[in-house]
């Protein structure tokens, strides 16, 4: 069970007022707020053992290294991977770029990359750029009017020329959860039927890692990416999970620093996994904070979080649909706690501005998912995204102010 009062006390930012009104933070799909234990973790690092990692024999370096590598194990255990399969990055975007540019060197003209119509720009643009450089072709799986992936079309688009599949686990713009397990199963069946080698499947878990328990072995995915700032960790943190045999074959995305084992003017020998892909000095404090954030999540329990957020989503959906002229975009039954909507002909930026004046933070715009907006023939939506520290009373404030905005624009 979620003790909402205790939870909210863990997040100091929620105690403040905006324009003399209590903050109602409903922009969690963009970034989540940080619990005090994560904030304290950063302070502790910078005040007690600030040092670079892996290279020092002095105590501070050893302490920092131990904490950093402890996070790697925390992340690995969190998704049921091994330590050497966890690559630290500054977020999901860098993780996708790492895979795209490392695997992309093997593509040739006519090869195909498969994505969905629900992707964030970060899972579109890197693949477009690889296609430009190699002559590969980008294929897009369409969605229906509910925002759901059309599995029949996904099957049809798979071919012997498919070399990479990269699909989001959940739409950041709509909150719709994709049947990623089914997609991977279909791909594996296709490989067997056509007697072809395993096709790498990348899962963008940025919008599910904080809501749903993920087991990469059960999913049978080859890569999985996530951003720390969406799971209550510091910004500029994230990770890439990669299957060990694939990571060993891939070329480094960046070079220099910790990813090097030995250098001469004639030859450079790269480090072993996972360090082979971690060039330079990373966000050490932030990564340690990521470990602390996941430990915090584990104390609450993802099953408890999922149950609480699903209840909040159901309540918010019913209340918002009571507003005349409000239409939810993305109406699948399978959703995270995200509601994206339009209200009459009122521009989302106007809605966002008026809600901000009431102390309510929502996200407005195309949410870095322009193709998704075009699919529904709209320029933008207002998106309210919830966390386990949000309450039904905050939903009521959102609904009350949206009703006032609608009346104002009559």
GROMACS .gro file of C-alpha atoms in nm:
model
  410
    1UNK     CA    1   0.000   0.000   0.000
    2UNK     CA    2   0.110   0.355  -0.076
    3UNK     CA    3   0.130   0.587   0.225
    4UNK     CA    4   0.070   0.905   0.028
    5UNK     CA    5   0.150   1.145   0.313
    6UNK     CA    6   0.483   0.979   0.381
    7UNK     CA    7   0.563   0.964   0.009
    8UNK     CA    8   0.491   1.333  -0.045
    9UNK     CA    9   0.709   1.424   0.252
   10UNK     CA   10   0.997   1.248   0.078
   11UNK     CA   11   0.986   1.503  -0.207
   12UNK     CA   12   1.077   1.852  -0.083
   13UNK     CA   13   0.983   2.032  -0.405
   14UNK     CA   14   0.618   1.935  -0.357
   15UNK     CA   15   0.597   2.154  -0.045
   16UNK     CA   16   0.645   2.480  -0.234
   17UNK     CA   17   0.389   2.719  -0.377
   18UNK     CA   18   0.365   2.856  -0.730
   19UNK     CA   19   0.210   3.203  -0.757
   20UNK     CA   20   0.097   3.158  -0.394
   21UNK     CA   21  -0.079   2.833  -0.479
   22UNK     CA   22   0.031   2.480  -0.380
   23UNK     CA   23   0.232   2.316  -0.655
   24UNK     CA   24   0.046   2.047  -0.848
   25UNK     CA   25   0.313   1.873  -1.052
   26UNK     CA   26   0.165   1.674  -1.341
   27UNK     CA   27   0.461   1.669  -1.580
   28UNK     CA   28   0.616   1.342  -1.470
   29UNK     CA   29   0.648   1.193  -1.818
   30UNK     CA   30   0.896   1.472  -1.895
   31UNK     CA   31   1.091   1.440  -1.570
   32UNK     CA   32   1.012   1.317  -1.222
   33UNK     CA   33   1.089   1.499  -0.901
   34UNK     CA   34   1.368   1.379  -0.672
   35UNK     CA   35   1.326   1.233  -0.324
   36UNK     CA   36   1.533   1.374  -0.041
   37UNK     CA   37   1.749   1.060  -0.028
   38UNK     CA   38   1.867   1.124  -0.384
   39UNK     CA   39   1.936   1.491  -0.311
   40UNK     CA   40   2.128   1.391   0.003
   41UNK     CA   41   2.323   1.135  -0.199
   42UNK     CA   42   2.451   1.407  -0.433
   43UNK     CA   43   2.547   1.629  -0.142
   44UNK     CA   44   2.728   1.343   0.025
   45UNK     CA   45   2.930   1.268  -0.287
   46UNK     CA   46   3.045   1.625  -0.336
   47UNK     CA   47   3.117   1.689   0.032
   48UNK     CA   48   3.269   1.356   0.137
   49UNK     CA   49   3.425   1.158  -0.148
   50UNK     CA   50   3.426   1.365  -0.467
   51UNK     CA   51   3.682   1.196  -0.691
   52UNK     CA   52   3.724   1.036  -1.030
   53UNK     CA   53   3.661   0.664  -1.056
   54UNK     CA   54   3.859   0.355  -1.158
   55UNK     CA   55   4.193   0.535  -1.188
   56UNK     CA   56   4.288   0.629  -0.834
   57UNK     CA   57   4.455   0.435  -0.554
   58UNK     CA   58   4.357   0.690  -0.291
   59UNK     CA   59   4.059   0.636  -0.061
   60UNK     CA   60   3.825   0.894  -0.216
   61UNK     CA   61   3.863   0.735  -0.559
   62UNK     CA   62   3.804   0.390  -0.415
   63UNK     CA   63   3.488   0.507  -0.237
   64UNK     CA   64   3.354   0.675  -0.552
   65UNK     CA   65   3.436   0.371  -0.764
   66UNK     CA   66   3.264   0.135  -0.523
   67UNK     CA   67   2.947   0.347  -0.516
   68UNK     CA   68   2.949   0.383  -0.895
   69UNK     CA   69   2.986   0.010  -0.954
   70UNK     CA   70   2.729  -0.062  -0.685
   71UNK     CA   71   2.481   0.129  -0.900
   72UNK     CA   72   2.567  -0.090  -1.197
   73UNK     CA   73   2.469  -0.397  -0.995
   74UNK     CA   74   2.152  -0.223  -0.870
   75UNK     CA   75   2.047  -0.148  -1.229
   76UNK     CA   76   2.140  -0.497  -1.348
   77UNK     CA   77   1.937  -0.660  -1.071
   78UNK     CA   78   1.647  -0.420  -1.136
   79UNK     CA   79   1.603  -0.551  -1.493
   80UNK     CA   80   1.754  -0.901  -1.447
   81UNK     CA   81   2.075  -0.845  -1.643
   82UNK     CA   82   2.443  -0.898  -1.566
   83UNK     CA   83   2.673  -0.612  -1.464
   84UNK     CA   84   2.878  -0.621  -1.784
   85UNK     CA   85   2.560  -0.572  -1.989
   86UNK     CA   86   2.485  -0.232  -1.828
   87UNK     CA   87   2.638   0.071  -2.000
   88UNK     CA   88   2.597   0.405  -1.827
   89UNK     CA   89   2.497   0.696  -2.052
   90UNK     CA   90   2.349   1.040  -2.004
   91UNK     CA   91   2.004   0.912  -2.096
   92UNK     CA   92   1.792   0.712  -2.338
   93UNK     CA   93   1.874   0.943  -2.629
   94UNK     CA   94   2.246   0.880  -2.601
   95UNK     CA   95   2.181   0.510  -2.551
   96UNK     CA   96   1.981   0.488  -2.875
   97UNK     CA   97   2.246   0.685  -3.062
   98UNK     CA   98   2.513   0.449  -2.926
   99UNK     CA   99   2.332   0.146  -3.066
  100UNK     CA  100   2.239   0.319  -3.392
  101UNK     CA  101   2.589   0.434  -3.475
  102UNK     CA  102   2.762   0.118  -3.351
  103UNK     CA  103   2.529  -0.123  -3.530
  104UNK     CA  104   2.481   0.112  -3.822
  105UNK     CA  105   2.833   0.053  -3.949
  106UNK     CA  106   2.721  -0.296  -4.056
  107UNK     CA  107   2.421  -0.181  -4.261
  108UNK     CA  108   2.418  -0.158  -4.638
  109UNK     CA  109   2.190  -0.024  -4.910
  110UNK     CA  110   1.849  -0.188  -4.905
  111UNK     CA  111   1.867  -0.304  -4.544
  112UNK     CA  112   1.563  -0.212  -4.337
  113UNK     CA  113   1.514  -0.062  -3.991
  114UNK     CA  114   1.170  -0.098  -3.834
  115UNK     CA  115   1.020   0.151  -3.586
  116UNK     CA  116   0.663   0.248  -3.488
  117UNK     CA  117   0.446   0.553  -3.549
  118UNK     CA  118   0.450   0.626  -3.175
  119UNK     CA  119   0.821   0.695  -3.136
  120UNK     CA  120   0.982   0.989  -2.961
  121UNK     CA  121   1.208   1.185  -3.195
  122UNK     CA  122   1.504   1.027  -3.014
  123UNK     CA  123   1.401   0.690  -3.161
  124UNK     CA  124   1.344   0.830  -3.510
  125UNK     CA  125   1.620   1.074  -3.597
  126UNK     CA  126   1.924   0.853  -3.518
  127UNK     CA  127   1.786   0.584  -3.748
  128UNK     CA  128   1.707   0.839  -4.020
  129UNK     CA  129   2.067   0.957  -4.007
  130UNK     CA  130   2.199   0.602  -4.031
  131UNK     CA  131   1.975   0.543  -4.331
  132UNK     CA  132   2.116   0.853  -4.502
  133UNK     CA  133   2.471   0.731  -4.448
  134UNK     CA  134   2.420   0.369  -4.548
  135UNK     CA  135   2.130   0.360  -4.793
  136UNK     CA  136   1.919   0.159  -4.549
  137UNK     CA  137   1.542   0.212  -4.547
  138UNK     CA  138   1.330   0.319  -4.248
  139UNK     CA  139   0.997   0.136  -4.216
  140UNK     CA  140   0.719   0.253  -3.982
  141UNK     CA  141   0.453   0.034  -3.819
  142UNK     CA  142   0.118   0.221  -3.823
  143UNK     CA  143  -0.123   0.269  -3.532
  144UNK     CA  144  -0.502   0.268  -3.506
  145UNK     CA  145  -0.735   0.545  -3.384
  146UNK     CA  146  -0.685   0.437  -3.021
  147UNK     CA  147  -0.311   0.484  -3.054
  148UNK     CA  148  -0.244   0.110  -3.055
  149UNK     CA  149   0.016  -0.064  -3.268
  150UNK     CA  150  -0.137  -0.263  -3.554
  151UNK     CA  151   0.030  -0.601  -3.507
  152UNK     CA  152  -0.086  -0.736  -3.844
  153UNK     CA  153   0.099  -0.451  -4.018
  154UNK     CA  154   0.403  -0.516  -3.799
  155UNK     CA  155   0.410  -0.876  -3.920
  156UNK     CA  156   0.374  -0.765  -4.282
  157UNK     CA  157   0.661  -0.517  -4.255
  158UNK     CA  158   0.909  -0.775  -4.128
  159UNK     CA  159   1.128  -0.906  -4.410
  160UNK     CA  160   1.458  -1.082  -4.469
  161UNK     CA  161   1.599  -0.732  -4.520
  162UNK     CA  162   1.502  -0.626  -4.164
  163UNK     CA  163   1.825  -0.574  -3.972
  164UNK     CA  164   1.713  -0.377  -3.664
  165UNK     CA  165   1.380  -0.327  -3.484
  166UNK     CA  166   1.359  -0.036  -3.240
  167UNK     CA  167   1.022   0.027  -3.072
  168UNK     CA  168   0.910   0.216  -2.766
  169UNK     CA  169   0.754   0.027  -2.476
  170UNK     CA  170   0.513   0.315  -2.417
  171UNK     CA  171   0.426   0.632  -2.608
  172UNK     CA  172   0.554   0.937  -2.423
  173UNK     CA  173   0.291   1.149  -2.601
  174UNK     CA  174  -0.014   0.931  -2.533
  175UNK     CA  175   0.078   0.695  -2.250
  176UNK     CA  176  -0.025   0.393  -2.460
  177UNK     CA  177   0.168   0.077  -2.371
  178UNK     CA  178   0.275  -0.126  -2.672
  179UNK     CA  179   0.260  -0.510  -2.675
  180UNK     CA  180   0.637  -0.529  -2.678
  181UNK     CA  181   0.653  -0.892  -2.559
  182UNK     CA  182   0.428  -0.993  -2.848
  183UNK     CA  183   0.634  -0.792  -3.095
  184UNK     CA  184   0.952  -0.970  -2.990
  185UNK     CA  185   0.782  -1.311  -3.003
  186UNK     CA  186   0.657  -1.241  -3.355
  187UNK     CA  187   1.008  -1.139  -3.457
  188UNK     CA  188   1.160  -1.458  -3.316
  189UNK     CA  189   0.898  -1.670  -3.498
  190UNK     CA  190   0.979  -1.484  -3.819
  191UNK     CA  191   1.351  -1.559  -3.775
  192UNK     CA  192   1.282  -1.931  -3.736
  193UNK     CA  193   1.042  -1.946  -4.030
  194UNK     CA  194   1.298  -1.782  -4.257
  195UNK     CA  195   1.609  -1.947  -4.110
  196UNK     CA  196   1.781  -1.614  -4.052
  197UNK     CA  197   2.007  -1.491  -3.775
  198UNK     CA  198   1.864  -1.313  -3.472
  199UNK     CA  199   1.753  -0.959  -3.558
  200UNK     CA  200   1.842  -0.709  -3.281
  201UNK     CA  201   1.537  -0.567  -3.105
  202UNK     CA  202   1.578  -0.243  -2.905
  203UNK     CA  203   1.318  -0.143  -2.645
  204UNK     CA  204   1.286   0.221  -2.542
  205UNK     CA  205   1.171   0.178  -2.181
  206UNK     CA  206   1.194   0.546  -2.086
  207UNK     CA  207   0.822   0.567  -2.011
  208UNK     CA  208   0.778   0.228  -1.843
  209UNK     CA  209   1.087   0.170  -1.628
  210UNK     CA  210   0.933   0.381  -1.346
  211UNK     CA  211   0.589   0.219  -1.370
  212UNK     CA  212   0.623  -0.147  -1.464
  213UNK     CA  213   0.856  -0.429  -1.363
  214UNK     CA  214   1.085  -0.516  -1.655
  215UNK     CA  215   1.278  -0.839  -1.699
  216UNK     CA  216   1.503  -0.827  -2.006
  217UNK     CA  217   1.552  -1.203  -2.006
  218UNK     CA  218   1.178  -1.269  -2.012
  219UNK     CA  219   1.129  -1.003  -2.279
  220UNK     CA  220   1.410  -1.155  -2.486
  221UNK     CA  221   1.508  -0.810  -2.608
  222UNK     CA  222   1.861  -0.741  -2.731
  223UNK     CA  223   1.884  -0.381  -2.613
  224UNK     CA  224   1.687  -0.171  -2.366
  225UNK     CA  225   1.734   0.197  -2.289
  226UNK     CA  226   1.610   0.421  -2.008
  227UNK     CA  227   1.668   0.768  -1.863
  228UNK     CA  228   1.743   0.823  -1.496
  229UNK     CA  229   1.557   1.153  -1.472
  230UNK     CA  230   1.228   0.974  -1.538
  231UNK     CA  231   1.280   0.732  -1.250
  232UNK     CA  232   1.343   0.992  -0.976
  233UNK     CA  233   1.720   1.008  -1.040
  234UNK     CA  234   1.932   1.311  -1.143
  235UNK     CA  235   1.922   1.448  -1.495
  236UNK     CA  236   2.200   1.351  -1.733
  237UNK     CA  237   2.189   0.987  -1.628
  238UNK     CA  238   2.064   0.670  -1.788
  239UNK     CA  239   2.170   0.333  -1.914
  240UNK     CA  240   2.181   0.095  -2.204
  241UNK     CA  241   2.126  -0.275  -2.153
  242UNK     CA  242   2.283  -0.478  -2.430
  243UNK     CA  243   2.315  -0.849  -2.483
  244UNK     CA  244   2.675  -0.938  -2.406
  245UNK     CA  245   2.752  -1.115  -2.733
  246UNK     CA  246   2.624  -0.816  -2.933
  247UNK     CA  247   2.811  -0.558  -2.723
  248UNK     CA  248   3.133  -0.753  -2.770
  249UNK     CA  249   3.098  -0.733  -3.149
  250UNK     CA  250   3.000  -0.366  -3.163
  251UNK     CA  251   3.247  -0.084  -3.218
  252UNK     CA  252   3.269   0.189  -2.951
  253UNK     CA  253   3.045   0.491  -3.004
  254UNK     CA  254   3.299   0.729  -2.847
  255UNK     CA  255   3.666   0.687  -2.765
  256UNK     CA  256   3.901   0.812  -2.497
  257UNK     CA  257   3.943   0.789  -2.123
  258UNK     CA  258   3.802   0.495  -1.934
  259UNK     CA  259   3.714   0.288  -2.242
  260UNK     CA  260   4.083   0.237  -2.320
  261UNK     CA  261   4.296  -0.049  -2.197
  262UNK     CA  262   4.621   0.046  -2.369
  263UNK     CA  263   4.742   0.310  -2.616
  264UNK     CA  264   5.046   0.337  -2.839
  265UNK     CA  265   5.094   0.545  -3.152
  266UNK     CA  266   5.057   0.227  -3.353
  267UNK     CA  267   4.749   0.076  -3.187
  268UNK     CA  268   4.481   0.124  -2.922
  269UNK     CA  269   4.332  -0.169  -2.731
  270UNK     CA  270   3.981  -0.109  -2.600
  271UNK     CA  271   3.872  -0.200  -2.250
  272UNK     CA  272   3.648  -0.492  -2.163
  273UNK     CA  273   3.272  -0.463  -2.116
  274UNK     CA  274   3.105  -0.257  -1.987
  275UNK     CA  275   3.383   0.005  -1.987
  276UNK     CA  276   3.436  -0.030  -2.363
  277UNK     CA  277   3.139   0.205  -2.418
  278UNK     CA  278   3.198   0.451  -2.133
  279UNK     CA  279   3.437   0.710  -2.273
  280UNK     CA  280   3.560   1.000  -2.060
  281UNK     CA  281   3.443   1.102  -1.715
  282UNK     CA  282   3.073   1.047  -1.678
  283UNK     CA  283   2.821   1.196  -1.439
  284UNK     CA  284   2.960   1.011  -1.138
  285UNK     CA  285   2.744   1.181  -0.877
  286UNK     CA  286   2.436   1.142  -1.095
  287UNK     CA  287   2.493   0.772  -1.157
  288UNK     CA  288   2.537   0.711  -0.784
  289UNK     CA  289   2.211   0.905  -0.742
  290UNK     CA  290   2.049   0.670  -0.996
  291UNK     CA  291   2.137   0.377  -0.773
  292UNK     CA  292   1.986   0.553  -0.474
  293UNK     CA  293   1.668   0.633  -0.670
  294UNK     CA  294   1.619   0.270  -0.772
  295UNK     CA  295   1.675   0.155  -0.413
  296UNK     CA  296   1.410   0.406  -0.308
  297UNK     CA  297   1.168   0.268  -0.569
  298UNK     CA  298   1.238  -0.085  -0.450
  299UNK     CA  299   1.141   0.006  -0.092
  300UNK     CA  300   0.798   0.114  -0.218
  301UNK     CA  301   0.761  -0.167  -0.470
  302UNK     CA  302   0.678  -0.136  -0.839
  303UNK     CA  303   0.365  -0.348  -0.795
  304UNK     CA  304   0.236  -0.101  -0.534
  305UNK     CA  305   0.328   0.192  -0.757
  306UNK     CA  306   0.151   0.037  -1.057
  307UNK     CA  307  -0.166  -0.032  -0.857
  308UNK     CA  308  -0.178   0.320  -0.712
  309UNK     CA  309  -0.107   0.493  -1.044
  310UNK     CA  310  -0.361   0.279  -1.231
  311UNK     CA  311  -0.626   0.380  -0.980
  312UNK     CA  312  -0.528   0.744  -1.020
  313UNK     CA  313  -0.536   0.711  -1.401
  314UNK     CA  314  -0.886   0.562  -1.391
  315UNK     CA  315  -1.011   0.838  -1.162
  316UNK     CA  316  -0.851   1.115  -1.367
  317UNK     CA  317  -0.982   0.971  -1.695
  318UNK     CA  318  -1.341   0.961  -1.568
  319UNK     CA  319  -1.321   1.311  -1.421
  320UNK     CA  320  -1.164   1.467  -1.729
  321UNK     CA  321  -1.419   1.308  -1.962
  322UNK     CA  322  -1.693   1.485  -1.762
  323UNK     CA  323  -1.571   1.815  -1.911
  324UNK     CA  324  -1.770   1.915  -2.222
  325UNK     CA  325  -1.549   1.937  -2.529
  326UNK     CA  326  -1.254   1.745  -2.383
  327UNK     CA  327  -1.121   1.462  -2.599
  328UNK     CA  328  -0.851   1.220  -2.487
  329UNK     CA  329  -0.594   1.124  -2.751
  330UNK     CA  330  -0.476   0.769  -2.693
  331UNK     CA  331  -0.763   0.559  -2.561
  332UNK     CA  332  -0.609   0.214  -2.540
  333UNK     CA  333  -0.692   0.008  -2.231
  334UNK     CA  334  -0.321  -0.050  -2.180
  335UNK     CA  335  -0.174   0.277  -2.056
  336UNK     CA  336   0.060   0.424  -1.803
  337UNK     CA  337  -0.063   0.715  -1.589
  338UNK     CA  338  -0.061   0.964  -1.877
  339UNK     CA  339  -0.357   1.151  -2.025
  340UNK     CA  340  -0.306   1.354  -2.341
  341UNK     CA  341  -0.605   1.563  -2.446
  342UNK     CA  342  -0.748   1.849  -2.648
  343UNK     CA  343  -1.019   2.084  -2.520
  344UNK     CA  344  -1.256   2.237  -2.774
  345UNK     CA  345  -1.053   2.466  -3.001
  346UNK     CA  346  -0.839   2.607  -2.722
  347UNK     CA  347  -0.469   2.594  -2.802
  348UNK     CA  348  -0.275   2.373  -2.559
  349UNK     CA  349  -0.028   2.655  -2.494
  350UNK     CA  350  -0.313   2.872  -2.366
  351UNK     CA  351  -0.433   2.587  -2.147
  352UNK     CA  352  -0.085   2.533  -2.011
  353UNK     CA  353  -0.041   2.902  -1.936
  354UNK     CA  354  -0.368   2.931  -1.743
  355UNK     CA  355  -0.299   2.610  -1.552
  356UNK     CA  356   0.046   2.738  -1.459
  357UNK     CA  357  -0.114   3.047  -1.309
  358UNK     CA  358  -0.315   2.809  -1.090
  359UNK     CA  359   0.003   2.633  -0.977
  360UNK     CA  360  -0.054   2.329  -1.200
  361UNK     CA  361   0.238   2.208  -1.412
  362UNK     CA  362   0.146   2.013  -1.725
  363UNK     CA  363   0.324   1.962  -2.058
  364UNK     CA  364   0.187   2.114  -2.379
  365UNK     CA  365   0.303   2.077  -2.739
  366UNK     CA  366   0.388   1.786  -2.966
  367UNK     CA  367   0.596   1.616  -2.693
  368UNK     CA  368   0.886   1.542  -2.931
  369UNK     CA  369   0.648   1.316  -3.120
  370UNK     CA  370   0.536   1.519  -3.422
  371UNK     CA  371   0.446   1.214  -3.636
  372UNK     CA  372   0.208   1.097  -3.362
  373UNK     CA  373   0.036   1.437  -3.357
  374UNK     CA  374   0.005   1.435  -3.737
  375UNK     CA  375  -0.154   1.089  -3.723
  376UNK     CA  376  -0.440   1.241  -3.520
  377UNK     CA  377  -0.452   1.562  -3.727
  378UNK     CA  378  -0.370   1.786  -3.435
  379UNK     CA  379  -0.076   2.021  -3.379
  380UNK     CA  380  -0.038   1.952  -3.008
  381UNK     CA  381  -0.203   1.825  -2.691
  382UNK     CA  382  -0.209   1.905  -2.323
  383UNK     CA  383  -0.052   1.617  -2.131
  384UNK     CA  384  -0.110   1.543  -1.764
  385UNK     CA  385   0.122   1.268  -1.640
  386UNK     CA  386   0.096   1.126  -1.292
  387UNK     CA  387   0.327   0.970  -1.037
  388UNK     CA  388   0.269   0.781  -0.712
  389UNK     CA  389   0.314   1.112  -0.524
  390UNK     CA  390   0.012   1.267  -0.696
  391UNK     CA  391  -0.335   1.260  -0.542
  392UNK     CA  392  -0.701   1.259  -0.642
  393UNK     CA  393  -0.731   1.603  -0.484
  394UNK     CA  394  -0.475   1.727  -0.736
  395UNK     CA  395  -0.679   1.571  -1.015
  396UNK     CA  396  -0.981   1.761  -0.884
  397UNK     CA  397  -0.785   2.087  -0.903
  398UNK     CA  398  -0.689   2.010  -1.262
  399UNK     CA  399  -1.050   1.938  -1.357
  400UNK     CA  400  -1.184   2.248  -1.178
  401UNK     CA  401  -0.940   2.476  -1.359
  402UNK     CA  402  -0.997   2.311  -1.698
  403UNK     CA  403  -1.371   2.372  -1.656
  404UNK     CA  404  -1.298   2.738  -1.578
  405UNK     CA  405  -1.072   2.764  -1.886
  406UNK     CA  406  -1.339   2.609  -2.108
  407UNK     CA  407  -1.597   2.859  -1.981
  408UNK     CA  408  -1.356   3.147  -2.031
  409UNK     CA  409  -1.313   3.058  -2.401
  410UNK     CA  410  -1.684   3.008  -2.472
   0.00000   0.00000   0.00000
